[in-house]
CSV table of C-alpha atoms in Angstrom, one decimal:
chain,number,residue,atom,x,y,z
A,1314,UNK,CA,93.9,235.6,131.8
A,1315,UNK,CA,95.4,232.2,129.9
A,1316,UNK,CA,92.4,230.6,129.9
A,1317,UNK,CA,89.6,233.3,129.9
A,1318,UNK,CA,88.0,232.9,126.4
A,1319,UNK,CA,84.4,231.9,125.3
A,1320,UNK,CA,83.3,231.0,121.7
A,1321,UNK,CA,79.6,231.5,122.8
A,1322,UNK,CA,80.5,235.0,123.5
A,1323,UNK,CA,82.5,235.2,120.5
A,1324,UNK,CA,79.9,233.8,118.3
A,1325,UNK,CA,77.4,236.8,119.5
A,1326,UNK,CA,80.2,239.5,118.7
A,1327,UNK,CA,82.2,239.9,121.7
A,1328,UNK,CA,85.5,238.9,121.2
A,1329,UNK,CA,86.9,238.6,125.1
A,1330,UNK,CA,90.3,237.8,123.8
A,1331,UNK,CA,90.6,241.0,121.9
A,1332,UNK,CA,90.3,243.0,124.9
A,1333,UNK,CA,93.1,241.4,126.7
A,1334,UNK,CA,95.2,242.1,123.2
A,1335,UNK,CA,93.8,245.9,123.5
A,1336,UNK,CA,95.2,246.0,127.1
A,1337,UNK,CA,98.5,244.6,126.3
A,1338,UNK,CA,99.1,247.6,123.7
A,1339,UNK,CA,97.7,250.4,125.8
A,1340,UNK,CA,100.6,249.5,128.5
A,1341,UNK,CA,103.3,251.3,126.9
A,1342,UNK,CA,101.1,254.5,126.9
A,1343,UNK,CA,99.4,254.3,130.1
A,1344,UNK,CA,103.2,253.8,131.3
A,1345,UNK,CA,104.0,257.3,130.1
A,1346,UNK,CA,101.5,259.0,132.5
A,1347,UNK,CA,102.6,257.5,136.0
A,1348,UNK,CA,103.2,259.9,138.6
A,1349,UNK,CA,104.2,259.3,142.2
A,1350,UNK,CA,100.9,259.1,143.6
A,1351,UNK,CA,99.8,256.2,141.7
A,1352,UNK,CA,99.2,252.7,143.6
A,1353,UNK,CA,97.9,250.1,141.1
A,1354,UNK,CA,98.7,248.5,137.9
A,1355,UNK,CA,96.2,248.0,135.0
A,1356,UNK,CA,94.0,245.4,135.2
A,1357,UNK,CA,92.7,245.8,138.6
A,1358,UNK,CA,89.0,246.6,139.7
A,1359,UNK,CA,89.8,250.0,140.6
A,1360,UNK,CA,92.4,252.6,140.3
A,1361,UNK,CA,94.5,253.7,143.1
A,1362,UNK,CA,95.6,256.9,144.0
A,1363,UNK,CA,97.7,258.1,147.3
A,1364,UNK,CA,96.4,261.5,148.0
A,1365,UNK,CA,99.6,264.0,148.8
A,1366,UNK,CA,98.3,266.7,150.7
A,1367,UNK,CA,101.4,268.3,152.4
A,1368,UNK,CA,101.4,272.2,152.6
A,1369,UNK,CA,97.5,272.0,152.1
A,1370,UNK,CA,95.3,272.9,155.0
A,1371,UNK,CA,91.9,271.7,153.5
A,1372,UNK,CA,92.3,269.7,150.7
A,1373,UNK,CA,89.4,269.8,148.4
A,1374,UNK,CA,88.9,267.2,145.6
A,1375,UNK,CA,87.5,268.5,142.1
A,1376,UNK,CA,85.9,266.3,139.4
A,1377,UNK,CA,84.9,267.1,135.8
A,1378,UNK,CA,83.6,264.3,133.4
A,1379,UNK,CA,82.8,264.9,129.6
A,1380,UNK,CA,83.3,263.4,126.2
A,1381,UNK,CA,84.5,264.1,122.5
A,1382,UNK,CA,80.5,264.1,121.0
A,1383,UNK,CA,80.1,264.2,117.6
A,1384,UNK,CA,83.8,265.1,116.7
A,1385,UNK,CA,84.0,261.6,116.5
A,1386,UNK,CA,82.4,261.5,113.3
A,1387,UNK,CA,85.5,263.3,111.9
A,1388,UNK,CA,87.9,260.5,113.2
A,1389,UNK,CA,85.5,257.7,111.8
A,1390,UNK,CA,85.8,259.7,108.4
A,1391,UNK,CA,89.4,260.0,108.2
A,1392,UNK,CA,90.4,256.7,110.3
A,1393,UNK,CA,92.5,258.9,112.5
A,1394,UNK,CA,92.1,257.8,116.1
A,1395,UNK,CA,95.1,258.7,117.8
A,1396,UNK,CA,94.2,262.4,119.0
A,1397,UNK,CA,90.5,262.2,119.7
A,1398,UNK,CA,91.8,261.3,123.4
A,1399,UNK,CA,93.7,264.3,123.8
A,1400,UNK,CA,90.1,265.9,123.2
A,1401,UNK,CA,88.6,263.7,126.0
A,1402,UNK,CA,91.3,264.4,128.6
A,1403,UNK,CA,91.2,268.2,127.7
A,1404,UNK,CA,87.5,268.6,127.7
A,1405,UNK,CA,87.6,267.3,131.5
A,1406,UNK,CA,90.7,268.7,132.9
A,1407,UNK,CA,90.0,272.2,131.3
A,1408,UNK,CA,87.3,272.5,133.6
A,1409,UNK,CA,88.5,271.2,137.0
A,1410,UNK,CA,91.7,273.7,136.3
A,1411,UNK,CA,88.7,276.6,136.2
A,1412,UNK,CA,88.6,276.3,140.3
A,1413,UNK,CA,92.3,276.1,140.6
A,1414,UNK,CA,92.6,272.4,140.9
A,1415,UNK,CA,95.6,270.5,140.0
A,1416,UNK,CA,94.5,267.5,138.0
A,1417,UNK,CA,95.8,264.2,139.8
A,1418,UNK,CA,94.3,261.4,137.5
A,1419,UNK,CA,92.0,260.4,135.0
A,1420,UNK,CA,89.8,257.3,133.5
A,1421,UNK,CA,88.2,256.7,130.1
A,1422,UNK,CA,85.2,254.7,129.0
A,1423,UNK,CA,85.2,253.6,125.3
A,1424,UNK,CA,82.4,251.6,123.8
A,1425,UNK,CA,82.3,250.3,120.4
A,1426,UNK,CA,80.9,247.9,118.2
A,1427,UNK,CA,83.6,246.1,117.6
A,1428,UNK,CA,86.9,245.6,119.3
A,1429,UNK,CA,89.7,246.2,117.5
A,1430,UNK,CA,92.8,246.1,119.5
A,1431,UNK,CA,95.1,248.5,117.2
A,1432,UNK,CA,92.3,250.9,117.1
A,1433,UNK,CA,91.4,250.9,120.7
A,1434,UNK,CA,95.5,251.3,121.8
A,1435,UNK,CA,95.2,254.3,119.1
A,1436,UNK,CA,92.6,255.8,121.2
A,1437,UNK,CA,94.4,255.3,124.3
A,1438,UNK,CA,97.6,256.7,123.2
A,1439,UNK,CA,95.8,259.8,122.8
A,1440,UNK,CA,94.5,259.7,126.3
A,1441,UNK,CA,97.5,259.3,127.5
A,1442,UNK,CA,99.2,262.1,125.7
A,1443,UNK,CA,96.3,264.3,127.0
A,1444,UNK,CA,97.5,263.1,130.6
A,1445,UNK,CA,100.9,264.0,130.1
A,1446,UNK,CA,100.2,267.4,129.0
A,1447,UNK,CA,98.0,267.9,132.2
A,1448,UNK,CA,100.2,266.0,134.4
A,1449,UNK,CA,97.4,263.5,135.2
A,1450,UNK,CA,98.0,259.7,135.8
A,1451,UNK,CA,96.0,257.6,133.6
A,1452,UNK,CA,94.7,255.0,136.3
A,1453,UNK,CA,92.2,253.2,134.9
A,1454,UNK,CA,89.4,252.8,132.1
A,1455,UNK,CA,86.9,250.7,130.3
A,1456,UNK,CA,86.7,249.4,127.0
A,1457,UNK,CA,83.0,247.8,126.4
A,1458,UNK,CA,82.4,245.9,123.3
A,1459,UNK,CA,78.6,246.3,122.3
A,1460,UNK,CA,77.7,244.5,119.0
A,1461,UNK,CA,74.5,245.8,118.0
A,1462,UNK,CA,74.5,248.6,119.8
A,1463,UNK,CA,77.3,250.5,117.9
A,1464,UNK,CA,78.3,250.2,114.2
A,1465,UNK,CA,81.1,247.8,114.1
A,1466,UNK,CA,83.4,250.9,113.0
A,1467,UNK,CA,82.5,253.5,115.5
A,1468,UNK,CA,82.9,253.9,118.7
A,1469,UNK,CA,82.2,256.6,121.7
A,1470,UNK,CA,84.7,257.9,124.2
A,1471,UNK,CA,84.3,259.6,127.5
A,1472,UNK,CA,86.2,260.1,130.6
A,1473,UNK,CA,86.5,261.9,134.2
A,1474,UNK,CA,89.3,263.7,136.0
A,1475,UNK,CA,89.9,264.4,139.6
A,1476,UNK,CA,92.0,266.8,141.1
A,1477,UNK,CA,92.9,268.9,144.0
A,1478,UNK,CA,93.2,272.3,145.8
A,1479,UNK,CA,93.7,273.8,148.9
A,1480,UNK,CA,90.5,275.2,150.0
A,1481,UNK,CA,91.8,278.8,150.7
A,1482,UNK,CA,93.2,278.7,147.2
A,1483,UNK,CA,90.1,278.0,145.4
A,1484,UNK,CA,89.3,280.8,142.9
A,1485,UNK,CA,86.5,283.2,144.2
A,1486,UNK,CA,84.4,285.1,141.7
A,1487,UNK,CA,83.0,287.1,144.1
A,1488,UNK,CA,86.1,289.1,144.7
A,1489,UNK,CA,85.8,290.4,141.4
A,1490,UNK,CA,85.5,294.0,140.8
A,1491,UNK,CA,84.6,296.7,138.3
A,1492,UNK,CA,87.8,297.5,135.9
A,1493,UNK,CA,89.3,293.9,136.3
A,1494,UNK,CA,90.9,293.0,133.0
A,1495,UNK,CA,89.5,290.2,131.0
A,1496,UNK,CA,92.4,288.1,129.3
A,1497,UNK,CA,92.1,285.6,126.0
A,1498,UNK,CA,94.2,282.7,125.9
A,1499,UNK,CA,93.9,281.2,122.2
A,1500,UNK,CA,92.3,277.7,121.5
A,1501,UNK,CA,93.7,275.6,119.1
A,1502,UNK,CA,90.7,275.6,116.9
A,1503,UNK,CA,87.3,274.6,117.2
A,1504,UNK,CA,88.1,272.0,120.2
A,1505,UNK,CA,85.3,269.6,121.0
A,1506,UNK,CA,81.9,271.6,121.0
A,1507,UNK,CA,79.5,272.7,118.1
A,1508,UNK,CA,80.1,269.5,115.9
A,1509,UNK,CA,76.5,268.8,115.3
A,1510,UNK,CA,76.3,272.3,113.5
A,1511,UNK,CA,79.8,271.9,112.1
A,1512,UNK,CA,78.9,268.8,110.5
A,1513,UNK,CA,75.7,270.1,109.0
A,1514,UNK,CA,77.7,273.1,107.7
A,1515,UNK,CA,80.3,271.3,105.7
A,1516,UNK,CA,78.0,268.2,105.0
A,1517,UNK,CA,80.4,266.0,106.7
A,1518,UNK,CA,79.9,262.5,105.5
A,1519,UNK,CA,78.2,263.6,102.3
A,1520,UNK,CA,80.9,266.1,100.7
A,1521,UNK,CA,84.5,266.0,100.5
A,1522,UNK,CA,86.6,267.3,103.3
A,1523,UNK,CA,89.7,266.4,102.5
A,1524,UNK,CA,90.8,269.1,99.8
A,1525,UNK,CA,93.1,271.6,100.7
A,1526,UNK,CA,91.2,275.2,101.6
A,1527,UNK,CA,93.0,278.4,100.7
A,1528,UNK,CA,91.2,279.9,103.6
A,1529,UNK,CA,92.9,277.6,106.2
A,1530,UNK,CA,96.4,277.7,105.0
A,1531,UNK,CA,96.2,274.9,102.9
A,1532,UNK,CA,94.9,272.4,105.2
A,1533,UNK,CA,91.8,270.7,104.4
A,1534,UNK,CA,88.3,271.4,106.5
A,1535,UNK,CA,88.8,267.6,108.1
A,1536,UNK,CA,92.4,268.1,109.0
A,1537,UNK,CA,91.5,271.5,110.7
A,1538,UNK,CA,88.5,269.9,112.6
A,1539,UNK,CA,90.1,266.9,113.8
A,1540,UNK,CA,93.0,269.3,115.6
A,1541,UNK,CA,92.6,268.4,119.3
A,1542,UNK,CA,91.4,270.4,122.0
A,1543,UNK,CA,94.2,272.4,123.7
A,1544,UNK,CA,95.1,271.8,127.5
A,1545,UNK,CA,95.5,274.6,129.5
A,1546,UNK,CA,96.4,273.5,132.9
A,1547,UNK,CA,100.1,274.1,133.2
A,1548,UNK,CA,99.4,277.5,131.9
A,1549,UNK,CA,97.0,278.0,134.5
A,1550,UNK,CA,98.7,276.8,137.6
A,1551,UNK,CA,101.6,278.9,136.6
A,1552,UNK,CA,99.4,282.0,136.2
A,1553,UNK,CA,97.7,281.4,139.5
A,1554,UNK,CA,101.1,281.1,141.1
A,1555,UNK,CA,102.0,284.9,139.6
A,1556,UNK,CA,99.0,287.0,139.7
A,1557,UNK,CA,95.8,287.4,141.3
A,1558,UNK,CA,93.0,285.7,139.3
A,1559,UNK,CA,89.6,286.2,140.0
A,1560,UNK,CA,88.1,283.3,137.9
A,1561,UNK,CA,88.6,281.3,134.8
A,1562,UNK,CA,86.2,280.2,132.1
A,1563,UNK,CA,86.6,277.2,129.8
A,1564,UNK,CA,85.0,278.3,126.5
A,1565,UNK,CA,83.1,274.9,125.8
A,1566,UNK,CA,79.7,274.6,124.1
A,1567,UNK,CA,77.3,277.6,124.4
A,1568,UNK,CA,80.6,279.8,123.6
A,1569,UNK,CA,81.0,283.3,125.3
A,1570,UNK,CA,77.3,283.9,126.2
A,1571,UNK,CA,76.7,280.7,127.8
A,1572,UNK,CA,80.3,280.1,129.7
A,1573,UNK,CA,81.9,283.7,130.7
A,1574,UNK,CA,78.7,284.3,132.7
A,1575,UNK,CA,79.3,281.2,134.7
A,1576,UNK,CA,82.6,282.6,136.6
A,1577,UNK,CA,80.8,286.0,137.1
A,1578,UNK,CA,79.1,287.3,140.5
A,1579,UNK,CA,75.7,288.9,140.1
A,1580,UNK,CA,75.5,292.5,138.8
A,1581,UNK,CA,79.0,292.2,136.9
A,1582,UNK,CA,79.5,291.6,133.4
A,1583,UNK,CA,82.2,290.9,130.8
A,1584,UNK,CA,82.5,293.9,128.4
A,1585,UNK,CA,84.3,292.1,125.2
A,1586,UNK,CA,86.2,294.5,122.8
A,1587,UNK,CA,85.2,292.4,119.4
A,1588,UNK,CA,88.2,294.2,117.6
A,1589,UNK,CA,90.5,293.0,119.7
A,1590,UNK,CA,89.8,289.2,119.3
A,1591,UNK,CA,92.0,287.1,117.2
A,1592,UNK,CA,89.3,285.1,115.6
A,1593,UNK,CA,90.8,281.7,113.9
A,1594,UNK,CA,90.0,281.3,110.0
A,1595,UNK,CA,87.9,277.8,110.7
A,1596,UNK,CA,85.3,280.3,112.3
A,1597,UNK,CA,85.2,282.7,109.4
A,1598,UNK,CA,84.6,279.7,107.1
A,1599,UNK,CA,81.9,278.0,109.6
A,1600,UNK,CA,80.0,281.2,109.5
A,1601,UNK,CA,80.5,282.0,105.8
A,1602,UNK,CA,79.4,278.5,104.6
A,1603,UNK,CA,76.6,278.2,107.1
A,1604,UNK,CA,75.0,281.8,106.9
A,1605,UNK,CA,75.4,281.9,110.5
A,1606,UNK,CA,74.9,285.2,112.3
A,1607,UNK,CA,77.7,286.6,114.7
A,1608,UNK,CA,75.5,286.2,117.6
A,1609,UNK,CA,75.0,282.7,117.0
A,1610,UNK,CA,78.6,281.9,116.3
A,1611,UNK,CA,79.7,283.8,119.7
A,1612,UNK,CA,77.1,281.3,121.4
A,1613,UNK,CA,78.1,278.4,119.9
A,1614,UNK,CA,81.9,278.2,119.5
A,1615,UNK,CA,85.0,279.4,121.3
A,1616,UNK,CA,85.9,281.7,118.3
A,1617,UNK,CA,89.7,281.1,118.7
A,1618,UNK,CA,89.5,281.8,122.8
A,1619,UNK,CA,89.8,278.6,124.9
A,1620,UNK,CA,90.0,280.0,128.0
A,1621,UNK,CA,88.9,283.5,129.6
A,1622,UNK,CA,91.0,284.7,132.5
A,1623,UNK,CA,89.8,287.3,134.8
A,1624,UNK,CA,93.0,289.0,136.6
A,1625,UNK,CA,93.1,291.9,139.3
A,1626,UNK,CA,93.6,295.1,136.8
A,1627,UNK,CA,96.9,295.8,138.4
A,1628,UNK,CA,98.1,292.3,137.9
A,1629,UNK,CA,97.6,292.5,133.9
A,1630,UNK,CA,101.1,292.9,132.5
A,1631,UNK,CA,102.1,290.1,135.3
A,1632,UNK,CA,99.4,288.0,133.9
A,1633,UNK,CA,100.6,288.1,130.5
A,1634,UNK,CA,104.1,287.7,131.1
A,1635,UNK,CA,103.1,284.6,133.0
A,1636,UNK,CA,101.4,283.1,130.3
A,1637,UNK,CA,104.1,283.9,128.0
A,1638,UNK,CA,106.4,282.0,130.0
A,1639,UNK,CA,104.4,279.0,129.1
A,1640,UNK,CA,104.1,279.7,125.4
A,1641,UNK,CA,100.8,281.2,125.5
A,1642,UNK,CA,100.0,284.0,123.1
A,1643,UNK,CA,97.5,285.9,125.5
A,1644,UNK,CA,96.1,289.0,125.1
A,1645,UNK,CA,93.4,291.6,126.5
A,1646,UNK,CA,90.0,291.3,125.2
A,1647,UNK,CA,88.1,293.3,127.7
A,1648,UNK,CA,87.4,294.3,130.8
A,1649,UNK,CA,84.5,294.1,133.8
A,1650,UNK,CA,81.7,296.6,134.1
A,1651,UNK,CA,78.6,296.7,136.1
A,1652,UNK,CA,75.9,295.5,134.5
A,1653,UNK,CA,73.5,292.3,134.7
A,1654,UNK,CA,73.6,291.2,131.0
A,1655,UNK,CA,76.6,288.7,131.4
A,1656,UNK,CA,78.3,289.2,128.3
A,1657,UNK,CA,78.9,292.6,126.3
A,1658,UNK,CA,80.3,292.4,122.8
A,1659,UNK,CA,81.2,295.6,121.4
């Protein structure tokens, strides 16, 4: 691409040479994510991945796509761009793992008002870190400079992941039974959902969110909100190997009331013990400052539970031990009951 340049395009606001520079800066980050299945290098028209299906009778591909949402406003405000990529990967791979699938590869898409190579590389460094945490290879992506569509200092970030699982090992909620145990795996914070409400509550962009807050252990609201979404891939894969897992729910937008029922069969509900929940301080602060009801909080945020796992009752202790092996401070938060409510918080 030594001779690729366009003065006319640059005059219109698109600097294609900045794109080449950004790719060069990304390469070291991308290299961290390489796995044995990768068959292509950065810069091609498509990312190639050789699927290893040894030991699988009927391999099934599982895909998931998502973005970071308006949490990006916090990154713009604090001029910190090296963690939102983790959020982007997490929102995709945490969905894929709910089927029991192992993530294979990831592709990202960045659209910006102005391509600042160092900023783009910082974003991709976070994407690469998320891929490393989930065991996925970053095999491609796209950076689109779109002057006049995005402000020069803003961008959007989205992506998708593809995983694989043997058909016989896909998690089957229909095997669930009354008395099965519901295990909570803690979140790292708000993750990447509900930020339209969060921004309104704290007046993001209008009020100071950089001062230390006692309720948050001395951290600022801005720092706390920008905490990256936790990636649960390795913990869930280890759990599936060690215990009988009925289903897994990624607690994203819609909170408990929307996400847990997605992994329940008809006629059964999740009875959650409210007193057992380890709610993070940021959620208490959001409810207090925003005057938000408990019902709305649990129908919007993860409330400190990033993943809900339902296991066979007899495997509860085994499941908790398996999660502890991977550093998870998991705990029992409820049980499955015969009911059509979906979620019962009591």
